[in-house]
Amino acid sequence: MSDVNVVHERKSRILSVADAAASVADGMTVGVGGFINSGHPMSLVRQLILDGRRQLRVVGAASSGLEVDLLIAAGCVSEVVSPYVGAEGLAGIGPAFRKSAQEGLIRVFELDEAHFYAGLRASAQRLPFNPWRAGVGTDFPRVNPALKEFRDPINSELLLAIPAIEIDVALLHASVSDAYGNVQHNGTRYGDTAIHAASSKTFVSVENVVSTEQIRANPLATSIGGATGIVRAPYGAHPYSADGHYGPDTEHIGEYLGAATSWLKTGERRDLDSYLETYVFTAPTHSEYLSRVGIERLLTLHEY
Amino acid sequence: MSDVNVVHERKSRILSVADAAASVADGMTVGVGGFINSGHPMSLVRQLILDGRRQLRVVGAASSGLEVDLLIAAGCVSEVVSPYVGAEGLAGIGPAFRKSAQEGLIRVFELDEAHFYAGLRASAQRLPFNPWRAGVGTDFPRVNPALKEFRDPINSELLLAIPAIEIDVALLHASVSDAYGNVQHNGTRYGDTAIHAASSKTFVSVENVVSTEQIRANPLATSIGGATGIVRAPYGAHPYSADGHYGPDTEHIGEYLGAATSWLKTGERRDLDSYLETYVFTAPTHSEYLSRVGIERLLTLHEY
Amino acid sequence: MQTTVETDFGAETDVAAPHEIMAAAIAHGLLDGQWVEVGANLPVPRAGALLAHLTHGPNMTVMIAMTKAYLRDEPVIDEFEFITDVRAMRWAEAYYQHDQLLNNQRHRANGVFFCGGLQIDAYGNSNLIGIGDDYRKLRFRGPGAIGTCNATVQVGTWHLVTMSHDPRTLVERVDYVSALGYGRGERDLRESLGLQNPGPTSILTPLCIFDFDENTRRARLKSRHAGVEVDEIVQRTGFEFAIPDSVPITDGPTRAELTLLRTRIDAGGALR
Amino acid sequence: MQTTVETDFGAETDVAAPHEIMAAAIAHGLLDGQWVEVGANLPVPRAGALLAHLTHGPNMTVMIAMTKAYLRDEPVIDEFEFITDVRAMRWAEAYYQHDQLLNNQRHRANGVFFCGGLQIDAYGNSNLIGIGDDYRKLRFRGPGAIGTCNATVQVGTWHLVTMSHDPRTLVERVDYVSALGYGRGERDLRESLGLQNPGPTSILTPLCIFDFDENTRRARLKSRHAGVEVDEIVQRTGFEFAIPDSVPITDGPTRAELTLLRTRIDAGGALR
């Protein structure tokens, strides 16, 4: 039976940061996973900036962090879909988000996290919308007319119709995957699987590529059973934490925040451009970025 | 600080089969977990029969097995909400389900498994309905007018409105729980967590009660983080399988099927009444039931 | 194309049984990279999916007993009586929690589905609800639609399949449409309803394969299995169908495929 | 009720700080068995929830960094700067996958929520969207509503809370309603909208607690924290409010509660 059984082999889904990011074109809707100060696919985010992407509709996490702020600061974004952009105690509001929204440089698709997941779910379910009750009587439908009040067809109750949030490419970061896209997160997974389910393609950067045998040892842990592509990226969430691998680099986050806040307060982009120059444009690969950060700093982050 | 710190202790949620089933009253909507020939909370199901429950609206699993058929055979049921009632190769269609539906003794809430979960989700989300596309153009809205065709408020696409399936009491079976209702299933969980999310109360029978330390060793495995009550029931899914504990007792299932099929084919209830007498009415506790089955039989089921 | 093959390894006989021909026809229609369910107690679609997986489908996503599996390294693949058989879990790369699977339909567009029916009609509609004019008093109450109504909308490709080629099953018009094929042949019906795939590709039976006329949307004979005459198909079918001037023989298993079926996929002989 | 207590263990001073009073007031309002979120970077609601859990809430469901925890056996409960701090996982009895949590609202009716705001108004509405008349050109763009719009509908009980008792925060009318309180005081507004809880119970600030008049639905002074005069509250509040003839002192921490706060809950001193 050798004539039929050995012709084709299972294809590896591992690809480079640049090849994964090449699936994103100007004007697309891009989902970015993680949660505030954790789990963002930063090697892929930086690649979008390097590639000069423009007019992206960015679907951040239900609570987005400064990875979305950075994309805004770099001029990649035309619209943000997220119920929150900030960094908790480090920054209540993302500075570039705040400035760009105030000045009309970006649109904000204003919604609550429940609306956010209702919209993602509609995309995953291939529906034009999903209903939600919370939000009636608020200003959401006024400031975001895409959230439309309607009467439900069964009881005539007033509800909001949340349109599907359809994502072209989702970019996530996780703990491990095998070569075939079986991804396993540590911890609660935040909203990553909902972003994946709403997306046409999903690229996941991981701390480690592992054997399929290791995946099979605990299939309950498989959070995504078949990502489009897997990117090898140890420290791939830096400066944010990767659950179970390293904590956030608050010093580096502070460096970005200082630069972005200077732009917000003074209109002067010098510090911000210098940040982008140092950590993106003159460090165009993930390893060059990590070199720029320095191994000494990275080694301080390994606790919990 | 002893004056404030030791007054109250964490309450155990463990209770008896009878006390758990006492939450079910005639006319209620009862959810029953598991999937076809696995994972049904049979000690609780038998208790409903013992208690003489009537006019129950039974929400079976997305694929229900003969646990629903048994409740129908015992006269407990007025309506079945399930996309399937059968036993795969053992019986394509539940005999008591078939007979009772044909003769108008029960109503069937006709729906597809996608509608089933849309309705459960509406209950979990406290919404009057959820939309679904599949089903437009079929006879579902005709035979079940509760599934109502409507035009979506955003794009005017034709969809079905699936009303919330609100469950008063869910009865599930799982592998383990601690005393505080932190339940862990083995395997895929089927639709149990969706039934739980749609229910006001959830009682779970388990093969083993374990320490909270064991639960905390793998919180990812916790499928239900706070069941209303936990019932100690080793072999609690018998004659159906309990994933990772024992396989199905096809001989016992065959005994029931023979009795129920005799009722279907001849209208004669003698075999069925004899089954109920032997395994329910004269064996009114879980341990008496297991004694009736016999330890020898039970020990043959322990493979995989 | 030769459908009865001679072989001296693994097979009791060198002639492919009708169910083996069906499995091969299914396998030949599957593409590498597709997502396919391997149901329990559905030996023919199961064998067809696994045959494709072992021959030309290393990148197929095989769903078996609610787990995601890669089975090309298994010497002999167990047949399960029940979809809840936990023995499948040892192969699992992921679990499909059932309610979450039903929440995640977007990625299912890459899927292939095989839809059964108490009745299947000339326009590819399926009925699992029951038989009888009065829904409140069915002569025969069916098991329910399971997930066929939804799956036939969400997947990219689907087929009807029956093990009972007889006039009670293959009817002019189903009593109840629980999975929509082409309705009554109305032009652009599925498109106008917003259904994402173009409709069923074929009806697979132990005697033959029907496909659907591009204009009328009625079933027409596409091929007959080796050893089956057209007359027999006509007599055992409850609807009228077009018959081409020359009816080809169904593309059954090659010698190597038959060996794979009999030694690794269907060692228990459920298809024979 | 004595709000400044003398103690010689664990506390640098025997006088409860305003934030400690707020935490105690929160704790006193929580019931055993309730479900309560312990947010990161929200030290006052965090401390209040944990104080209730340690004193009279062994059956409270405490959600901390997206995990379900029981913390009465922890000698000292870490304070986290980030909701994503994985150190919480060592206590987890379950994970709350965020999207699934938002899918499961029925069981949240047993929950208590603390809602912040850039602006909070006299009718208990909150605004996290931004400040300015023209939404397209906000003077101050807020962070977004996070989950406050939904949580204030789904939980059984909720409070508004601010650390900034000033006229810019406590306003007559918010510029944008992102979480609905009592609207403009319309009778039965929430009921007519199908919202499941009756509306906010109170506004907690570092100076005082407001509740809401049963008829007008406007905020009114309920109690002032120890050491705070009514005049100061009036001056620092941007809306007019009813003042009872006698304004009681807020029910602050007992000596034992203060010790618990300072030794086990807020060892780092975030509240002082």
PDB file of C-alpha atoms in Angstrom, chain B residues 60-192:
ATOM      1  CA  GLY B  60     -32.585  16.641  26.947  1.00  0.00           C
ATOM      2  CA  ALA B  61     -29.076  16.835  25.601  1.00  0.00           C
ATOM      3  CA  ALA B  62     -28.546  17.978  22.012  1.00  0.00           C
ATOM      4  CA  SER B  63     -28.540  14.272  21.359  1.00  0.00           C
ATOM      5  CA  SER B  64     -30.611  12.711  24.109  1.00  0.00           C
ATOM      6  CA  GLY B  65     -30.515   9.066  24.956  1.00  0.00           C
ATOM      7  CA  LEU B  66     -32.871   6.675  26.659  1.00  0.00           C
ATOM      8  CA  GLU B  67     -32.785   8.584  29.950  1.00  0.00           C
ATOM      9  CA  VAL B  68     -35.379  10.855  28.336  1.00  0.00           C
ATOM     10  CA  ASP B  69     -37.173   7.851  26.899  1.00  0.00           C
ATOM     11  CA  LEU B  70     -37.345   6.353  30.404  1.00  0.00           C
ATOM     12  CA  LEU B  71     -38.878   9.520  31.847  1.00  0.00           C
ATOM     13  CA  ILE B  72     -41.451   9.452  29.061  1.00  0.00           C
ATOM     14  CA  ALA B  73     -42.129   5.758  29.645  1.00  0.00           C
ATOM     15  CA  ALA B  74     -42.709   6.490  33.339  1.00  0.00           C
ATOM     16  CA  GLY B  75     -45.280   9.179  32.580  1.00  0.00           C
ATOM     17  CA  CYS B  76     -43.272  12.126  33.901  1.00  0.00           C
ATOM     18  CA  VAL B  77     -43.104  14.134  30.684  1.00  0.00           C
ATOM     19  CA  SER B  78     -45.452  16.464  28.846  1.00  0.00           C
ATOM     20  CA  GLU B  79     -42.949  17.979  26.407  1.00  0.00           C
ATOM     21  CA  VAL B  80     -39.498  17.096  25.101  1.00  0.00           C
ATOM     22  CA  VAL B  81     -37.050  19.751  23.940  1.00  0.00           C
ATOM     23  CA  SER B  82     -34.306  17.943  22.055  1.00  0.00           C
ATOM     24  CA  PRO B  83     -33.059  17.580  18.471  1.00  0.00           C
ATOM     25  CA  TYR B  84     -32.711  13.787  18.875  1.00  0.00           C
ATOM     26  CA  VAL B  85     -33.944  11.045  21.181  1.00  0.00           C
ATOM     27  CA  GLY B  86     -32.375   7.665  20.501  1.00  0.00           C
ATOM     28  CA  ALA B  87     -29.508   5.338  21.249  1.00  0.00           C
ATOM     29  CA  GLU B  88     -27.437   5.256  18.045  1.00  0.00           C
ATOM     30  CA  GLY B  89     -26.913   1.653  16.957  1.00  0.00           C
ATOM     31  CA  LEU B  90     -28.887   0.251  19.894  1.00  0.00           C
ATOM     32  CA  ALA B  91     -32.054   2.047  18.827  1.00  0.00           C
ATOM     33  CA  GLY B  92     -32.311   4.650  16.121  1.00  0.00           C
ATOM     34  CA  ILE B  93     -35.293   6.221  17.855  1.00  0.00           C
ATOM     35  CA  GLY B  94     -36.319   6.001  21.511  1.00  0.00           C
ATOM     36  CA  PRO B  95     -39.322   3.629  21.594  1.00  0.00           C
ATOM     37  CA  ALA B  96     -41.309   5.414  24.307  1.00  0.00           C
ATOM     38  CA  PHE B  97     -40.505   8.764  22.695  1.00  0.00           C
ATOM     39  CA  ARG B  98     -41.725   7.441  19.371  1.00  0.00           C
ATOM     40  CA  LYS B  99     -44.910   5.917  20.718  1.00  0.00           C
ATOM     41  CA  SER B 100     -45.830   8.856  22.941  1.00  0.00           C
ATOM     42  CA  ALA B 101     -45.144  11.427  20.220  1.00  0.00           C
ATOM     43  CA  GLN B 102     -47.132   9.441  17.648  1.00  0.00           C
ATOM     44  CA  GLU B 103     -50.097   9.161  19.992  1.00  0.00           C
ATOM     45  CA  GLY B 104     -49.966  12.772  21.148  1.00  0.00           C
ATOM     46  CA  LEU B 105     -49.121  11.822  24.736  1.00  0.00           C
ATOM     47  CA  ILE B 106     -46.178  14.242  24.635  1.00  0.00           C
ATOM     48  CA  ARG B 107     -45.382  17.349  22.654  1.00  0.00           C
ATOM     49  CA  VAL B 108     -42.063  17.647  20.852  1.00  0.00           C
ATOM     50  CA  PHE B 109     -40.367  21.025  20.649  1.00  0.00           C
ATOM     51  CA  GLU B 110     -38.977  20.342  17.194  1.00  0.00           C
ATOM     52  CA  LEU B 111     -35.578  21.920  16.562  1.00  0.00           C
ATOM     53  CA  ASP B 112     -32.052  21.399  15.276  1.00  0.00           C
ATOM     54  CA  GLU B 113     -29.087  21.209  17.645  1.00  0.00           C
ATOM     55  CA  ALA B 114     -27.996  24.691  16.534  1.00  0.00           C
ATOM     56  CA  HIS B 115     -31.432  26.031  17.537  1.00  0.00           C
ATOM     57  CA  PHE B 116     -31.168  24.101  20.784  1.00  0.00           C
ATOM     58  CA  TYR B 117     -27.957  25.849  21.740  1.00  0.00           C
ATOM     59  CA  ALA B 118     -29.219  29.228  20.496  1.00  0.00           C
ATOM     60  CA  GLY B 119     -32.191  28.855  22.848  1.00  0.00           C
ATOM     61  CA  LEU B 120     -30.032  27.774  25.782  1.00  0.00           C
ATOM     62  CA  ARG B 121     -27.695  30.669  25.089  1.00  0.00           C
ATOM     63  CA  ALA B 122     -30.598  33.115  25.108  1.00  0.00           C
ATOM     64  CA  SER B 123     -31.528  31.877  28.560  1.00  0.00           C
ATOM     65  CA  ALA B 124     -27.922  32.166  29.737  1.00  0.00           C
ATOM     66  CA  GLN B 125     -27.779  35.688  28.305  1.00  0.00           C
ATOM     67  CA  ARG B 126     -31.192  36.654  29.726  1.00  0.00           C
ATOM     68  CA  LEU B 127     -32.484  37.446  26.264  1.00  0.00           C
ATOM     69  CA  PRO B 128     -35.920  36.609  24.858  1.00  0.00           C
ATOM     70  CA  PHE B 129     -34.363  35.003  21.773  1.00  0.00           C
ATOM     71  CA  ASN B 130     -31.306  34.447  19.659  1.00  0.00           C
ATOM     72  CA  PRO B 131     -31.217  34.474  15.870  1.00  0.00           C
ATOM     73  CA  TRP B 132     -30.101  31.611  13.650  1.00  0.00           C
ATOM     74  CA  ARG B 133     -29.957  31.300   9.903  1.00  0.00           C
ATOM     75  CA  ALA B 134     -30.151  27.559   9.253  1.00  0.00           C
ATOM     76  CA  GLY B 135     -33.787  26.522   9.292  1.00  0.00           C
ATOM     77  CA  VAL B 136     -35.165  29.206   6.979  1.00  0.00           C
ATOM     78  CA  GLY B 137     -36.885  27.482   4.093  1.00  0.00           C
ATOM     79  CA  THR B 138     -37.425  24.263   6.076  1.00  0.00           C
ATOM     80  CA  ASP B 139     -40.547  23.013   7.827  1.00  0.00           C
ATOM     81  CA  PHE B 140     -39.230  23.809  11.307  1.00  0.00           C
ATOM     82  CA  PRO B 141     -41.149  27.095  11.717  1.00  0.00           C
ATOM     83  CA  ARG B 142     -44.279  25.332  10.446  1.00  0.00           C
ATOM     84  CA  VAL B 143     -44.188  22.366  12.818  1.00  0.00           C
ATOM     85  CA  ASN B 144     -42.808  24.490  15.659  1.00  0.00           C
ATOM     86  CA  PRO B 145     -44.300  28.003  15.405  1.00  0.00           C
ATOM     87  CA  ALA B 146     -42.186  29.073  18.392  1.00  0.00           C
ATOM     88  CA  LEU B 147     -39.302  29.250  15.906  1.00  0.00           C
ATOM     89  CA  LYS B 148     -40.341  32.431  14.192  1.00  0.00           C
ATOM     90  CA  GLU B 149     -39.079  33.742  10.872  1.00  0.00           C
ATOM     91  CA  PHE B 150     -38.134  37.426  10.966  1.00  0.00           C
ATOM     92  CA  ARG B 151     -36.063  39.982   9.113  1.00  0.00           C
ATOM     93  CA  ASP B 152     -32.910  41.054  10.902  1.00  0.00           C
ATOM     94  CA  PRO B 153     -32.922  44.733  11.895  1.00  0.00           C
ATOM     95  CA  ILE B 154     -29.598  45.520  10.234  1.00  0.00           C
ATOM     96  CA  ASN B 155     -29.552  43.876   6.793  1.00  0.00           C
ATOM     97  CA  SER B 156     -33.159  42.613   6.547  1.00  0.00           C
ATOM     98  CA  GLU B 157     -31.941  39.071   6.035  1.00  0.00           C
ATOM     99  CA  LEU B 158     -34.439  36.282   6.727  1.00  0.00           C
ATOM    100  CA  LEU B 159     -33.576  34.484   9.971  1.00  0.00           C
ATOM    101  CA  LEU B 160     -35.230  32.342  12.615  1.00  0.00           C
ATOM    102  CA  ALA B 161     -35.827  33.737  16.091  1.00  0.00           C
ATOM    103  CA  ILE B 162     -35.191  30.951  18.595  1.00  0.00           C
ATOM    104  CA  PRO B 163     -36.905  31.651  21.923  1.00  0.00           C
ATOM    105  CA  ALA B 164     -34.951  31.307  25.150  1.00  0.00           C
ATOM    106  CA  ILE B 165     -35.029  27.795  26.594  1.00  0.00           C
ATOM    107  CA  GLU B 166     -35.200  28.618  30.289  1.00  0.00           C
ATOM    108  CA  ILE B 167     -34.487  25.697  32.574  1.00  0.00           C
ATOM    109  CA  ASP B 168     -35.632  25.578  36.186  1.00  0.00           C
ATOM    110  CA  VAL B 169     -33.410  22.733  37.307  1.00  0.00           C
ATOM    111  CA  ALA B 170     -30.519  21.111  35.456  1.00  0.00           C
ATOM    112  CA  LEU B 171     -29.456  17.584  36.378  1.00  0.00           C
ATOM    113  CA  LEU B 172     -25.966  16.590  35.255  1.00  0.00           C
ATOM    114  CA  HIS B 173     -23.428  13.860  35.863  1.00  0.00           C
ATOM    115  CA  ALA B 174     -19.680  14.468  35.970  1.00  0.00           C
ATOM    116  CA  SER B 175     -16.452  12.901  37.042  1.00  0.00           C
ATOM    117  CA  VAL B 176     -15.585  14.805  40.206  1.00  0.00           C
ATOM    118  CA  SER B 177     -16.468  17.815  42.329  1.00  0.00           C
ATOM    119  CA  ASP B 178     -15.303  19.251  45.581  1.00  0.00           C
ATOM    120  CA  ALA B 179     -17.821  19.868  48.343  1.00  0.00           C
ATOM    121  CA  TYR B 180     -18.341  23.424  47.137  1.00  0.00           C
ATOM    122  CA  GLY B 181     -19.667  22.705  43.688  1.00  0.00           C
ATOM    123  CA  ASN B 182     -16.478  23.017  41.649  1.00  0.00           C
ATOM    124  CA  VAL B 183     -17.235  20.357  39.058  1.00  0.00           C
ATOM    125  CA  GLN B 184     -14.754  18.761  36.668  1.00  0.00           C
ATOM    126  CA  HIS B 185     -15.777  16.585  33.730  1.00  0.00           C
ATOM    127  CA  ASN B 186     -13.554  14.167  31.918  1.00  0.00           C
ATOM    128  CA  GLY B 187     -13.420  14.615  28.194  1.00  0.00           C
ATOM    129  CA  THR B 188     -15.367  16.939  25.968  1.00  0.00           C
ATOM    130  CA  ARG B 189     -18.204  17.832  28.400  1.00  0.00           C
ATOM    131  CA  TYR B 190     -20.736  17.454  25.566  1.00  0.00           C
ATOM    132  CA  GLY B 191     -23.300  20.273  26.081  1.00  0.00           C
ATOM    133  CA  ASP B 192     -23.419  20.115  29.882  1.00  0.00           C
TER     134      ASP B 192
END
